[in-house]
Amino acid sequence: MYDLELNGVGKTYSDGTVAVADFDLRVGKGEFVAFLGPSGCGKSTTLRMIAGFEEITNGDILIKGKNVSSIPPERRPTSMIFQNYALFPHMSVRQNIGFGLDVKHLSRTEKDGKVDRIMDMFGLTPFADRKADKLSGGQRQRIALARGLVVEPDILLLDEPLGALDANLRRVIQNELKLLQRELGITFVFVTHAQSEALGLSDRIVVMNRGRVEQIGTPHEVYANPKTEFVARFIGSNAIIEGQNLSIADGIGAVDTAFGRMRGRPAETVRTGEGVLVAIPAEAMRISRRGAADALPAENRLNGTIAMRHAVGSVQHFQIDLDGRQRVDVETSTDNRDLMQLAVGDAVTVDCPSENVTLVARG
Ligand code: ADP
């Protein structure tokens, strides 16, 4: 049995906006699933429908096999963490966390015991009696998590919960969140528009675009095997090259491009005779000084000149101008000494093995 099932779920708002359509998803117990997509693609609407804050207009939502579509939020086994945390500023940390338990008719001792345990777990015990508005962003984030978890939900729903934090704190809390999720074994459904967050945290990612699911897969799958043009453009930094006259043999597709014949793994969405895009991940490309590469066996070879280069930490970013027709990004490690000698204006060749290249349908 799944912890969460969405069967053909859709939402059309009363003004006619189709926010979500035909959403199918099955989530196993203890899975960490991220909804990823640009602003307005329907992530929050879907999360709110799972929580029960938004009525669904099509399909059904099941939690642990039970249809919850018409059950009010407080009776669903879910907790939701909002982007702004929605804490009561003038209540103490203890009162904020205990709030969710008030409807549960527990004895005073039972309630205090649960609140104490969770405050301890989140390192909040020293601030138990402080008002929520007298705490830092990171501490408020922890209170929101503690309040969501103290009711022991089957599913924790998180709506961009790290959005309000600065970059350093976000990294710290990301790690904590991942550890916490592992430790508790609770199913997490997480909404984000930041791909690094989705790729780093989740077991599976649902990539969404304009209210529809584009692809569901592990971070590696959506990163290395995009199924659609949207996913290839949205995830990672792929070079996208137009191709035509697709032919497929032994599982490898070949297309004609402005840069010659290129090969890659065809996504299941591509059809021979239709427009095709070649997607090459920036970090899967090899770069070498023009001429030097000729001795090496190389597939998908492209000639160009270095238009830009800059290093961030241990990653060297190049932008290669392909004969004035197109620019592509290439990322390599800064430990490669030969590459560190390359300068803007140098003539280079990039190439990529066909097993790292994906052919996706255009549009
Ligand atoms: P995301 O969370 O991916 O940014 P949302 O789920 O918030 O996207 O919104 C999806 C679409 O639904 C958007 O076009 C948004 O403008 C629209 N929308 C959201 N809430 C409402 C509402 N209450 N009434 C009408 N349209 C809405």
PDB file of C-alpha atoms and ligand atoms in Angstrom, residues 13-20 37-46 48 54 159-160 191 208 211, ligand 1:
ATOM      1  CA  TYR A  13     -10.056  27.646  -9.826  1.00  0.00           C
ATOM      2  CA  SER A  14     -13.414  29.398  -9.952  1.00  0.00           C
ATOM      3  CA  ASP A  15     -12.016  32.031 -12.349  1.00  0.00           C
ATOM      4  CA  GLY A  16     -11.305  29.233 -14.842  1.00  0.00           C
ATOM      5  CA  THR A  17      -7.529  28.952 -14.174  1.00  0.00           C
ATOM      6  CA  VAL A  18      -6.463  25.354 -14.681  1.00  0.00           C
ATOM      7  CA  ALA A  19      -3.760  25.194 -12.001  1.00  0.00           C
ATOM      8  CA  VAL A  20      -3.237  21.400 -12.053  1.00  0.00           C
ATOM      9  CA  GLY A  37       9.044  23.618 -11.314  1.00  0.00           C
ATOM     10  CA  PRO A  38       8.918  27.320 -12.108  1.00  0.00           C
ATOM     11  CA  SER A  39       6.685  29.705 -10.209  1.00  0.00           C
ATOM     12  CA  GLY A  40       3.007  29.259 -11.081  1.00  0.00           C
ATOM     13  CA  CYS A  41       3.298  25.660 -12.331  1.00  0.00           C
ATOM     14  CA  GLY A  42       0.874  24.330  -9.706  1.00  0.00           C
ATOM     15  CA  LYS A  43       3.177  22.981  -6.961  1.00  0.00           C
ATOM     16  CA  SER A  44       1.550  24.746  -4.015  1.00  0.00           C
ATOM     17  CA  THR A  45      -1.951  24.077  -5.283  1.00  0.00           C
ATOM     18  CA  THR A  46      -1.155  20.350  -5.401  1.00  0.00           C
ATOM     19  CA  ARG A  48      -2.674  22.299  -0.548  1.00  0.00           C
ATOM     20  CA  GLU A  54      -7.906  23.332  -1.380  1.00  0.00           C
ATOM     21  CA  ASP A 159       5.910  24.431   1.008  1.00  0.00           C
ATOM     22  CA  GLU A 160       9.258  26.079   0.132  1.00  0.00           C
ATOM     23  CA  VAL A 191       7.732  22.004  -2.846  1.00  0.00           C
ATOM     24  CA  MET A 208       6.081  20.197 -13.176  1.00  0.00           C
ATOM     25  CA  GLY A 211       0.014  22.440 -14.158  1.00  0.00           C
TER      26      GLY A 211
HETATM   27  P1  ADP B   1       3.396  27.336  -7.720  1.00  0.00           P
HETATM   28  O1  ADP B   1       3.222  26.850  -6.335  1.00  0.00           O
HETATM   29  O2  ADP B   1       4.019  26.319  -8.622  1.00  0.00           O
HETATM   30  O3  ADP B   1       4.076  28.669  -7.805  1.00  0.00           O
HETATM   31  P2  ADP B   1       0.518  27.700  -7.638  1.00  0.00           P
HETATM   32  O4  ADP B   1      -0.007  26.371  -7.312  1.00  0.00           O
HETATM   33  O5  ADP B   1       0.603  28.699  -6.544  1.00  0.00           O
HETATM   34  O6  ADP B   1       1.924  27.552  -8.360  1.00  0.00           O
HETATM   35  O7  ADP B   1      -0.370  28.336  -8.808  1.00  0.00           O
HETATM   36  C1  ADP B   1      -0.715  27.622  -9.988  1.00  0.00           C
HETATM   37  C2  ADP B   1      -1.603  28.513 -10.863  1.00  0.00           C
HETATM   38  O8  ADP B   1      -2.854  28.713 -10.217  1.00  0.00           O
HETATM   39  C3  ADP B   1      -1.030  29.886 -11.153  1.00  0.00           C
HETATM   40  O9  ADP B   1      -1.400  30.244 -12.457  1.00  0.00           O
HETATM   41  C4  ADP B   1      -1.721  30.745 -10.126  1.00  0.00           C
HETATM   42  O10 ADP B   1      -1.796  32.080 -10.582  1.00  0.00           O
HETATM   43  C5  ADP B   1      -3.088  30.094 -10.035  1.00  0.00           C
HETATM   44  N1  ADP B   1      -3.726  30.285  -8.723  1.00  0.00           N
HETATM   45  C6  ADP B   1      -3.213  29.980  -7.496  1.00  0.00           C
HETATM   46  N2  ADP B   1      -4.112  30.242  -6.525  1.00  0.00           N
HETATM   47  C7  ADP B   1      -5.225  30.712  -7.150  1.00  0.00           C
HETATM   48  C8  ADP B   1      -6.518  31.154  -6.705  1.00  0.00           C
HETATM   49  N3  ADP B   1      -6.854  31.153  -5.406  1.00  0.00           N
HETATM   50  N4  ADP B   1      -7.407  31.569  -7.652  1.00  0.00           N
HETATM   51  C9  ADP B   1      -7.102  31.567  -8.966  1.00  0.00           C
HETATM   52  N5  ADP B   1      -5.904  31.139  -9.447  1.00  0.00           N
HETATM   53  C10 ADP B   1      -4.991  30.737  -8.562  1.00  0.00           C
END
